[in-house]
Coordinates of C-alpha atoms (C1' of nucleotides) in Angstrom, one line a residue:
Chain A
M62 CA 0.0 0.0 0.0
T63 CA 1.4 3.3 -1.0
V64 CA 1.6 6.0 1.6
R65 CA -0.7 9.0 1.3
V66 CA -0.4 11.9 3.8
R67 CA -1.9 15.3 4.0
F68 CA -1.2 18.7 5.4
A69 CA -4.5 20.3 6.4
P70 CA -4.1 24.0 7.2
S71 CA -7.0 26.3 8.2
P72 CA -6.8 29.4 6.1
T73 CA -6.9 32.0 8.8
G74 CA -3.7 33.9 8.2
H75 CA -0.1 33.1 7.2
L76 CA 1.5 29.8 7.7
H77 CA 3.0 29.6 11.2
V78 CA 6.2 27.8 12.0
G79 CA 4.4 25.1 13.8
G80 CA 2.2 24.4 10.9
A81 CA 5.3 24.6 8.6
R82 CA 7.1 21.9 10.6
T83 CA 4.1 19.7 10.5
A84 CA 3.9 20.2 6.7
I85 CA 7.7 19.5 6.5
F86 CA 7.3 16.2 8.4
N87 CA 4.4 15.1 6.2
W88 CA 6.4 16.0 3.1
L89 CA 9.5 14.3 4.3
F90 CA 7.6 11.2 5.3
A91 CA 5.8 11.0 1.9
K92 CA 9.0 11.6 -0.1
H93 CA 11.0 9.0 2.0
R94 CA 8.3 6.4 1.4
G95 CA 7.7 7.2 -2.2
G96 CA 4.2 8.3 -1.3
T97 CA 1.9 11.1 -2.0
F98 CA 1.7 14.4 -0.3
I99 CA -1.6 16.2 -0.3
V100 CA -2.7 19.6 0.8
R101 CA -6.3 20.0 2.0
V102 CA -7.8 23.2 3.1
E103 CA -9.9 23.1 6.2
D104 CA -12.2 26.0 5.8
T105 CA -15.4 25.0 7.5
D106 CA -15.1 27.8 10.0
Q107 CA -16.5 30.4 7.8
A108 CA -16.1 33.2 10.2
R109 CA -12.3 32.9 10.2
S110 CA -11.4 31.4 6.9
T111 CA -10.7 33.5 3.8
R112 CA -9.5 32.8 0.3
E113 CA -6.7 35.3 0.7
S114 CA -5.4 33.4 3.6
E115 CA -5.5 30.2 1.6
E116 CA -3.3 31.8 -1.1
M117 CA -1.0 33.0 1.6
V118 CA -0.5 29.7 3.2
L119 CA 0.0 28.0 -0.2
D120 CA 2.5 30.6 -1.1
D121 CA 4.3 30.1 2.2
L122 CA 4.5 26.3 1.5
R123 CA 5.9 27.0 -2.0
W124 CA 8.5 29.3 -0.5
L125 CA 9.6 26.6 1.7
G126 CA 10.1 24.5 -1.4
L127 CA 7.4 21.9 -0.5
D128 CA 5.4 20.4 -3.4
W129 CA 2.2 18.5 -3.4
S130 CA 0.6 16.4 -6.0
E131 CA -3.0 16.9 -4.9
G132 CA -4.5 20.1 -3.5
P133 CA -7.0 22.9 -4.1
D134 CA -4.8 24.5 -6.7
V135 CA -3.7 21.5 -8.6
G136 CA -6.8 19.3 -8.1
G137 CA -6.5 15.5 -8.1
P138 CA -8.5 12.3 -8.0
H139 CA -10.3 13.2 -4.8
A140 CA -11.1 16.8 -5.7
P141 CA -12.3 19.1 -4.3
Y142 CA -9.6 19.7 -1.7
R143 CA -11.4 22.5 0.0
Q144 CA -13.8 21.3 2.8
S145 CA -16.3 24.1 2.1
E146 CA -16.8 22.5 -1.3
R147 CA -17.3 19.0 0.0
V148 CA -20.5 19.3 1.9
E149 CA -22.2 16.5 -0.2
V150 CA -19.5 14.1 0.9
Y151 CA -20.2 14.9 4.5
S152 CA -23.9 14.7 4.3
A153 CA -23.7 11.2 2.8
A154 CA -21.7 10.0 5.8
A155 CA -24.1 11.9 8.1
Q156 CA -27.1 10.2 6.6
Q157 CA -25.4 6.9 7.2
L158 CA -24.9 7.6 10.8
L159 CA -28.4 9.0 11.2
A160 CA -29.9 5.9 9.7
S161 CA -27.8 3.6 11.8
G162 CA -28.9 5.5 15.0
T163 CA -25.4 6.5 15.9
A164 CA -26.2 10.1 15.2
Y165 CA -29.3 12.1 16.2
R166 CA -30.7 15.5 15.6
C167 CA -30.2 18.0 18.5
F168 CA -32.5 20.9 18.6
C169 CA -30.9 22.6 21.6
T170 CA -29.9 26.2 21.0
E171 CA -26.5 27.4 21.7
E172 CA -27.8 29.7 24.5
L173 CA -29.5 26.7 26.2
L174 CA -26.3 24.6 25.9
E175 CA -24.3 27.4 27.3
A176 CA -26.6 27.7 30.3
K177 CA -26.4 23.9 30.9
R178 CA -22.7 24.0 30.7
K179 CA -22.4 26.7 33.3
Q180 CA -24.9 24.9 35.5
A181 CA -22.9 21.7 35.3
E182 CA -19.7 23.4 36.1
A183 CA -21.1 25.1 39.1
E184 CA -22.3 21.8 40.4
G185 CA -19.0 20.2 39.8
R186 CA -20.2 17.9 37.1
P187 CA -18.4 17.4 33.8
P188 CA -19.7 20.0 31.3
H189 CA -21.0 17.5 28.8
Y190 CA -24.2 17.3 26.8
D191 CA -26.9 15.9 28.9
G192 CA -28.5 13.9 26.0
T193 CA -31.9 15.7 26.1
C194 CA -32.4 15.3 22.3
F195 CA -31.1 11.7 22.3
R196 CA -34.2 10.8 24.3
L197 CA -36.6 12.5 22.0
S198 CA -39.4 10.2 20.6
P199 CA -40.0 9.9 16.8
Q200 CA -43.1 11.9 17.3
E201 CA -41.3 14.8 19.1
I202 CA -38.7 14.8 16.4
S203 CA -41.2 15.1 13.5
A204 CA -43.1 17.8 15.4
R205 CA -39.9 19.9 15.6
L206 CA -39.0 19.2 12.1
N207 CA -42.5 20.3 11.0
M208 CA -41.9 23.6 12.9
W209 CA -38.7 24.0 10.9
M210 CA -36.7 24.1 14.1
P211 CA -33.0 24.3 13.2
F212 CA -30.9 21.3 14.4
A213 CA -27.4 20.1 14.6
L214 CA -26.3 16.5 14.2
R215 CA -24.8 14.9 17.3
F216 CA -22.8 11.7 17.6
H217 CA -23.9 9.3 20.3
V218 CA -20.9 8.0 22.2
P219 CA -21.4 4.3 22.8
E220 CA -21.3 2.9 26.3
D221 CA -18.2 1.0 25.6
G222 CA -16.1 4.0 24.4
D223 CA -12.7 2.6 25.0
V224 CA -10.2 3.5 22.3
T225 CA -6.5 2.7 21.9
I226 CA -4.3 4.0 19.2
D227 CA -0.7 3.1 18.5
D228 CA 0.7 6.5 17.9
M229 CA 3.9 6.4 15.8
I230 CA 5.6 9.1 17.9
R231 CA 4.0 8.4 21.4
G232 CA 3.3 4.7 21.3
E233 CA 0.1 3.4 22.7
V234 CA -2.4 5.9 24.0
T235 CA -5.6 4.6 25.6
W236 CA -8.8 6.5 26.5
R237 CA -11.1 4.5 28.8
K238 CA -14.8 5.0 28.5
E239 CA -14.8 8.3 30.3
S240 CA -16.1 11.8 30.4
L241 CA -16.9 12.1 26.8
G242 CA -20.2 13.7 25.9
D243 CA -22.2 13.3 22.7
F244 CA -20.5 15.8 20.3
I245 CA -21.6 17.7 17.2
L246 CA -21.0 16.3 13.8
V247 CA -22.8 18.8 11.6
R248 CA -23.6 22.3 12.8
S249 CA -27.1 23.8 12.4
D250 CA -25.7 25.7 9.4
G251 CA -25.1 22.4 7.6
L252 CA -21.3 22.5 7.8
P253 CA -19.4 19.8 9.5
T254 CA -17.2 20.2 12.5
Y255 CA -13.5 19.4 12.4
N256 CA -13.8 16.0 14.0
F257 CA -16.3 14.9 11.4
S258 CA -14.9 16.4 8.3
V259 CA -11.4 15.2 9.1
V260 CA -12.5 11.6 9.3
V261 CA -14.7 11.7 6.2
D262 CA -12.0 13.4 4.2
D263 CA -9.1 11.3 5.4
H264 CA -11.1 8.2 4.6
D265 CA -12.3 9.5 1.2
M266 CA -8.8 10.6 0.3
E267 CA -7.4 7.3 1.3
I268 CA -5.0 8.9 3.8
T269 CA -2.8 6.2 5.3
H270 CA -0.9 8.2 7.9
V271 CA -2.2 11.2 9.8
I272 CA 0.7 13.3 11.0
R273 CA -0.5 16.4 12.7
A274 CA 0.0 18.6 15.8
E275 CA -0.3 17.3 19.3
E276 CA -3.3 19.5 20.0
H277 CA -5.4 17.0 18.1
L278 CA -4.2 14.0 20.1
T279 CA -7.2 13.9 22.4
N280 CA -9.6 14.6 19.5
T281 CA -8.5 11.2 18.1
H282 CA -10.6 9.5 20.6
R283 CA -13.8 11.0 19.0
Q284 CA -12.5 10.4 15.5
V285 CA -11.8 6.8 16.0
L286 CA -15.4 6.4 17.3
I287 CA -16.6 7.9 14.1
Y288 CA -14.5 5.6 12.0
R289 CA -15.8 2.6 13.8
A290 CA -19.4 3.8 13.5
L291 CA -18.9 4.2 9.8
G292 CA -17.2 0.8 9.5
W293 CA -14.0 2.4 8.1
D294 CA -10.4 1.5 8.6
V295 CA -8.5 3.7 11.0
P296 CA -5.3 5.4 9.6
Q297 CA -2.0 5.4 11.4
F298 CA -1.6 8.4 13.6
A299 CA 1.5 10.4 14.5
H300 CA 1.1 13.4 16.8
V301 CA 3.9 15.9 16.7
S302 CA 4.6 18.1 19.8
L303 CA 4.1 21.8 19.9
I304 CA 6.6 24.5 19.3
L305 CA 7.1 26.8 22.3
G306 CA 8.5 30.4 22.7
Q307 CA 11.4 31.3 24.9
D308 CA 9.1 31.4 28.0
R309 CA 7.9 27.8 27.3
S310 CA 4.3 28.9 26.4
K311 CA 2.9 28.1 23.0
L312 CA 4.7 30.2 20.3
S313 CA 2.7 33.3 19.6
K314 CA 3.0 36.7 18.1
R315 CA 4.4 38.3 21.3
H316 CA 7.4 36.0 20.9
G317 CA 8.3 37.8 17.7
A318 CA 8.1 36.4 14.2
T319 CA 5.9 33.3 14.0
S320 CA 4.9 33.1 10.4
V321 CA 7.2 31.8 7.7
S322 CA 6.5 34.8 5.5
Q323 CA 8.1 37.0 8.3
Y324 CA 11.2 34.9 8.2
A325 CA 11.4 35.3 4.5
E326 CA 11.2 39.1 5.0
Q327 CA 13.9 38.9 7.5
G328 CA 16.3 37.3 5.2
Y329 CA 16.2 33.7 6.0
L330 CA 16.7 31.1 3.3
P331 CA 14.0 28.4 2.7
D332 CA 16.7 25.7 2.9
A333 CA 17.8 26.9 6.3
M334 CA 14.3 27.2 7.5
V335 CA 13.4 23.7 6.4
N336 CA 16.6 22.4 8.0
Y337 CA 16.0 24.2 11.3
L338 CA 12.4 23.2 11.5
A339 CA 13.2 19.6 10.8
L340 CA 15.7 19.7 13.5
L341 CA 13.1 20.8 16.0
G342 CA 11.9 17.5 17.1
W343 CA 13.6 15.3 14.6
S344 CA 17.2 14.2 14.8
T345 CA 19.4 12.6 12.2
P346 CA 20.7 9.0 12.8
D347 CA 24.3 10.1 12.4
G348 CA 23.9 13.4 14.4
R349 CA 24.6 15.8 11.7
E350 CA 22.7 19.0 11.9
V351 CA 23.4 20.8 8.7
F352 CA 21.9 18.9 5.8
D353 CA 20.1 19.3 2.5
R354 CA 16.6 18.1 1.5
E355 CA 17.9 15.0 -0.2
Y356 CA 19.6 13.9 3.0
A357 CA 16.4 14.6 5.1
I358 CA 14.3 12.8 2.7
G359 CA 16.6 9.8 2.6
H360 CA 16.9 9.5 6.3
F361 CA 13.5 10.8 7.7
S362 CA 11.6 8.5 10.0
L363 CA 9.0 9.1 12.6
D364 CA 10.8 6.9 15.1
R365 CA 13.3 9.7 15.6
V366 CA 10.7 12.4 16.3
N367 CA 10.9 13.5 19.8
P368 CA 7.5 13.6 21.7
A369 CA 8.4 16.5 24.0
P370 CA 7.6 20.1 23.1
A371 CA 10.5 22.2 21.7
V372 CA 11.5 25.8 22.3
F373 CA 12.1 27.8 19.2
D374 CA 15.6 29.2 19.3
P375 CA 16.2 32.1 17.0
Q376 CA 20.0 32.1 17.7
K377 CA 20.4 28.7 16.3
L378 CA 18.3 29.6 13.4
D379 CA 20.6 32.5 12.7
W380 CA 23.6 30.3 13.0
L381 CA 22.2 27.8 10.6
N382 CA 21.1 30.5 8.1
G383 CA 24.7 31.8 8.3
Q384 CA 26.0 28.4 7.4
Y385 CA 23.9 28.4 4.3
I386 CA 24.8 31.9 3.3
H387 CA 28.5 31.2 3.8
A388 CA 28.3 28.1 1.6
M389 CA 26.8 30.0 -1.3
S390 CA 28.7 31.9 -3.9
A391 CA 28.3 35.6 -4.3
A392 CA 26.7 35.0 -7.7
E393 CA 24.1 32.8 -6.1
L394 CA 23.5 35.2 -3.4
R395 CA 23.2 38.4 -5.5
P396 CA 19.6 37.9 -6.8
L397 CA 18.4 37.1 -3.3
V398 CA 20.1 40.0 -1.7
A399 CA 18.9 42.4 -4.4
R400 CA 15.5 42.0 -3.0
F401 CA 16.6 44.0 0.0
F402 CA 19.5 46.1 -1.3
D403 CA 21.0 46.6 -4.7
A404 CA 24.0 48.3 -6.2
P405 CA 26.1 47.8 -9.4
W406 CA 28.9 46.5 -7.3
L407 CA 26.7 44.2 -5.1
E408 CA 28.3 40.9 -6.1
E409 CA 31.8 41.9 -5.2
G410 CA 30.5 43.5 -2.0
I411 CA 28.7 40.3 -1.1
D412 CA 31.8 38.3 -1.6
V413 CA 33.8 40.6 0.7
V414 CA 31.4 40.6 3.7
K415 CA 29.4 37.4 3.5
T416 CA 31.3 35.7 6.3
S417 CA 30.0 38.2 8.7
V418 CA 26.3 37.9 7.7
H419 CA 23.7 35.6 9.1
R420 CA 20.6 36.9 7.3
L421 CA 20.2 38.4 3.8
T422 CA 19.0 41.7 5.2
E423 CA 22.3 42.2 7.0
F424 CA 24.3 42.7 3.7
R425 CA 22.9 46.2 3.6
E426 CA 24.4 47.1 7.0
Q427 CA 27.7 45.2 6.4
L428 CA 28.2 47.2 3.2
R429 CA 27.4 50.6 4.6
F430 CA 31.1 51.4 4.8
V431 CA 30.9 51.5 1.0
T432 CA 27.8 53.6 0.6
D433 CA 28.2 55.9 3.7
Y434 CA 31.4 57.6 4.7
T435 CA 32.1 60.1 7.4
P436 CA 35.8 61.1 7.7
P437 CA 37.2 60.4 11.2
R438 CA 37.9 63.5 13.2
P439 CA 41.5 64.6 13.6
S440 CA 43.4 63.4 16.7
P441 CA 42.8 65.6 19.7
P442 CA 45.9 67.3 21.1
A443 CA 46.5 65.8 24.5
P444 CA 43.4 64.6 26.3
L445 CA 42.9 65.5 29.9
P446 CA 43.7 62.5 32.1
A447 CA 41.3 63.8 34.8
A448 CA 38.4 63.7 32.4
R449 CA 38.8 60.0 31.7
E450 CA 36.4 57.7 33.2
E451 CA 37.1 54.2 34.3
G452 CA 37.1 51.9 31.2
G453 CA 37.2 54.9 28.9
Q454 CA 39.4 55.1 25.9
R455 CA 43.1 55.7 26.2
P456 CA 44.7 58.6 24.2
G457 CA 45.4 57.6 20.7
E458 CA 42.5 55.2 20.4
G459 CA 39.0 55.8 19.0
P460 CA 37.8 57.0 15.7
S461 CA 40.3 59.7 15.1
I462 CA 43.3 60.0 12.9
D463 CA 46.7 61.9 12.7
R464 CA 46.9 64.6 10.1
P465 CA 50.5 63.5 9.1
F466 CA 49.3 60.0 8.4
A467 CA 46.4 61.3 6.3
I468 CA 48.8 63.4 4.3
A469 CA 51.1 60.4 3.7
L470 CA 48.1 58.3 2.6
L471 CA 46.9 61.0 0.2
H472 CA 50.3 61.3 -1.2
E473 CA 50.5 57.6 -1.7
L474 CA 47.2 57.4 -3.5
R475 CA 48.0 60.3 -5.7
T476 CA 51.4 59.0 -6.7
N477 CA 50.7 55.3 -7.1
G478 CA 46.9 55.2 -7.5
T479 CA 44.4 53.1 -5.6
P480 CA 45.1 49.4 -5.5
T481 CA 42.7 47.2 -7.6
D482 CA 43.5 43.9 -5.9
A483 CA 45.0 42.3 -2.8
E484 CA 48.5 42.4 -4.3
G485 CA 48.2 46.0 -4.9
V486 CA 47.1 46.7 -1.3
K487 CA 50.1 44.8 0.0
A488 CA 52.5 46.8 -2.1
M489 CA 50.8 50.0 -0.9
N490 CA 51.1 48.9 2.6
E491 CA 54.9 48.3 2.2
R492 CA 55.3 51.9 0.8
L493 CA 53.2 53.4 3.6
K494 CA 55.2 51.5 6.1
I495 CA 58.4 53.2 4.9
A496 CA 56.7 56.6 4.5
T497 CA 55.2 56.7 7.9
G498 CA 57.5 54.5 9.9
L499 CA 54.4 52.7 11.2
K500 CA 53.6 49.0 11.0
G501 CA 51.1 46.4 12.2
K502 CA 48.1 47.7 14.0
A503 CA 49.5 51.2 14.2
L504 CA 49.5 51.3 10.4
F505 CA 46.3 49.4 9.6
M506 CA 44.0 51.0 12.0
P507 CA 44.5 54.6 10.8
L508 CA 44.4 53.3 7.3
R509 CA 41.0 51.6 7.9
L510 CA 39.7 54.6 9.7
A511 CA 40.8 57.0 7.0
L512 CA 39.2 54.9 4.2
T513 CA 36.1 53.5 5.8
G514 CA 35.4 55.8 8.7
L515 CA 35.0 52.7 10.9
D516 CA 37.2 50.8 13.3
H517 CA 36.0 47.5 12.1
G518 CA 35.1 45.7 8.9
P519 CA 36.3 43.2 6.3
E520 CA 40.1 42.8 5.8
L521 CA 41.6 45.7 4.0
V522 CA 43.1 43.8 1.2
R523 CA 39.5 43.1 0.2
A524 CA 37.8 46.3 1.3
I525 CA 40.1 48.8 -0.5
P526 CA 39.7 47.1 -4.0
L527 CA 36.0 47.0 -3.4
L528 CA 35.8 50.7 -2.6
R529 CA 37.7 51.5 -5.7
H530 CA 35.6 49.3 -8.0
A531 CA 32.4 50.4 -6.4
S532 CA 33.3 54.1 -6.8
E533 CA 34.0 53.5 -10.5
L534 CA 30.6 51.8 -11.0
D535 CA 28.6 53.9 -8.8
P536 CA 28.8 57.7 -8.6
A537 CA 27.2 57.6 -5.2
V538 CA 30.3 55.8 -3.7
L539 CA 33.2 58.0 -2.6
S540 CA 36.5 56.7 -4.0
P541 CA 39.4 56.0 -1.6
L542 CA 41.2 59.0 -3.0
R543 CA 38.3 61.4 -2.2
R544 CA 38.1 59.8 1.3
A545 CA 41.8 60.5 2.0
E546 CA 41.2 64.1 0.9
A547 CA 38.3 64.4 3.1
C548 CA 40.5 63.4 6.1
I549 CA 42.6 66.5 5.6
A550 CA 40.0 69.1 4.7
Chain B
rG164 C1' -12.6 19.5 37.9
rG165 C1' -12.1 15.1 34.3
rC166 C1' -9.1 12.8 30.5
rG167 C1' -4.6 12.8 27.8
rC168 C1' 0.5 14.0 26.5
rA169 C1' 5.3 15.6 28.1
rU170 C1' 9.7 16.2 31.6
rU171 C1' 18.4 14.9 29.9
rC172 C1' 23.2 21.1 30.0
rG173 C1' 20.1 28.2 29.2
rU174 C1' 18.2 26.1 24.2
rC175 C1' 17.8 21.8 20.3
rU176 C1' 19.0 17.0 21.2
rA177 C1' 21.9 11.6 21.5
rG178 C1' 20.7 7.9 24.8
rG179 C1' 15.9 2.7 24.3
rG180 C1' 19.4 -1.8 31.9
rG181 C1' 25.8 -2.1 32.4
rU182 C1' 30.3 0.6 27.3
rC183 C1' 27.2 7.4 30.7
rC184 C1' 30.8 10.4 37.3
rA185 C1' 25.9 11.2 30.3
rG186 C1' 27.8 12.4 23.9
rG187 C1' 26.8 16.3 19.9
rA188 C1' 25.0 21.2 18.3
rC189 C1' 23.5 26.5 19.3
rG190 C1' 24.6 30.1 23.0
rC191 C1' 28.3 31.7 26.5
rC192 C1' 33.7 32.0 28.2
rG193 C1' 39.0 31.3 27.0
rC194 C1' 43.0 30.4 23.5
rC195 C1' 44.8 30.3 18.4
rC196 C1' 44.4 32.7 13.5
rU197 C1' 44.5 38.2 12.8
rC198 C1' 45.0 45.4 11.2
rU199 C1' 39.6 45.4 13.3
rC200 C1' 34.9 42.8 13.0
rA201 C1' 33.6 38.2 11.3
rC202 C1' 34.8 33.2 9.5
rG203 C1' 37.6 29.0 10.9
rG204 C1' 40.4 25.9 14.5
rC205 C1' 41.2 24.3 19.6
rG206 C1' 39.6 24.0 24.6
rG207 C1' 36.1 25.1 28.7
rU208 C1' 31.2 25.9 31.4
rA209 C1' 26.7 23.4 31.9
rA210 C1' 21.7 18.5 32.5
rC211 C1' 19.2 12.9 33.5
rA212 C1' 12.3 17.4 37.7
rC213 C1' 11.4 14.9 42.7
rG214 C1' 10.1 10.5 45.6
rG215 C1' 9.3 5.4 45.8
rG216 C1' 9.9 0.7 43.7
rU217 C1' 11.8 -3.5 40.1
rU218 C1' 17.0 -5.2 39.3
rC219 C1' 23.4 -7.6 41.0
rG220 C1' 23.0 -2.9 38.2
rA221 C1' 18.3 2.6 35.9
rA222 C1' 19.0 8.6 32.4
rU223 C1' 16.9 4.1 30.4
rC224 C1' 11.3 -0.3 33.2
rC225 C1' 6.9 0.6 36.8
rC226 C1' 4.1 3.6 40.4
rG227 C1' 3.2 8.3 42.7
rU228 C1' 4.1 13.7 43.2
rA229 C1' 5.3 18.3 41.0
rU230 C1' 5.4 21.3 36.8
rG231 C1' 4.2 22.6 31.8
rC232 C1' 0.9 21.9 27.7
rG233 C1' -3.5 20.0 25.1
rC234 C1' -8.6 18.4 24.9
rU235 C1' -13.1 18.7 27.5
rA236 C1' -17.0 24.3 21.7
rC237 C1' -22.4 24.2 16.7
rC238 C1' -12.9 26.5 16.6
rA239 C1' -9.3 23.8 14.0

RNA sequence: GGCGCAUUCGUCUAGGGGUCCAGGACGCCGCCCUCUCACGGCGGUAACACGGGUUCGAAUCCCGUAUGCGCUACCA
């Protein structure tokens, strides 16, 4: 039997990282087993679902690089893949349950149910449906039907409600016949509830493995009862734990970015995102943590998925994203970076600074020494020792520069020109060493300061040629020569 | 309240009775590389929630407690 799995998002906003990880696990599982990955939209909650959200979620999945062979956008043998368009399928199943007596019409209003719930809770009883409508006689039912009273369809939980599943992540989970009240299958507006539609769809779409979030674990109890009442085979279940924020509560907006589109905007790469999310709960058999999709597909298994919830760690994501960026060539990176920041000299710029970048958006800041330049102030005469605070800068440090050094540099650039490569920079350094009598840090720091205006940045043998090339390609970039002049003015 | 799930370094995790005074990764700290900042290399810090069992032996099995989370909706 070939594996068929599905990811079933509710279209109520962008795809969240938790959903993304569930989708990734489903996708990896399907690919690993040579099965089929399906996307199904669960939009029976009309108040919250929108078509725009559906598009966003699908776009987010595409951005992650996941592909599905059946879904609302591509169709498939079990179309439609949008629950709001599948009402006939549900009513057929509902009729079957109604006919067999497992389901019954409930005429209770929401207000009445709410009142009963409150009452039960106040008396310390479980807040379950009291079965009023289950006891209605056929006469009473037809009377209400004749009055056009709206009704919902309720599932009658059998006396022997014991259910055991063998969860692929958690092992055996058993629910004894316990506090489980008769629950709604079809709402009075005719749309099915989650527990009903999910069973009907998973059966209809021949889903073999249901891999979903842990929040659905206890719902499985109800769902298995429905499977049994309908005489259907129960699929394999695998419940993946939740993703938590730093404070160990369920990840939400106040923890910062939670949707994958936000991560895309912040300069994370899809490959890094998939890698990181896969690592949140799953571990590789050989312990490696940086891997591509082929590796993940080849080695994925639900046995290695941890049942405990995991805290989302932005620092590790940053590190991983950096690993991917560092491994890419400047040519590969350029079109991706150009989304955030562009310049004619961008590719060389990327090549020079990429080791200090963890997110694509950081290139802009790392290359600011090219686009922006403020000449360092001249060295102050003799700082007053009394004015120094503990831990303050000592004389001679800080973003300032000696006038004689600036003059020597300007002379060097005018006489020999600005180096165009690392060899040229080294030659220039040798000449400056002789001209100024400085060497090592005493030479390089003032040089860096004079040409970049900053006391840190990429190595000068790379930075100086970049500045020259950039100024030749881009009139907005001040050349090294002009910078040296500015130091003296 | 009831039911269910979970609990190894700050974080992600390896571990499925002895090879574990617990291994890897991120972070943090130190050293090296080095003009600076990164990158990279090397080293260090740091954990089996608690209490009972079972066993010659438990991080690993069982029970309880605590804590966290989920469900208990005409949300999914």
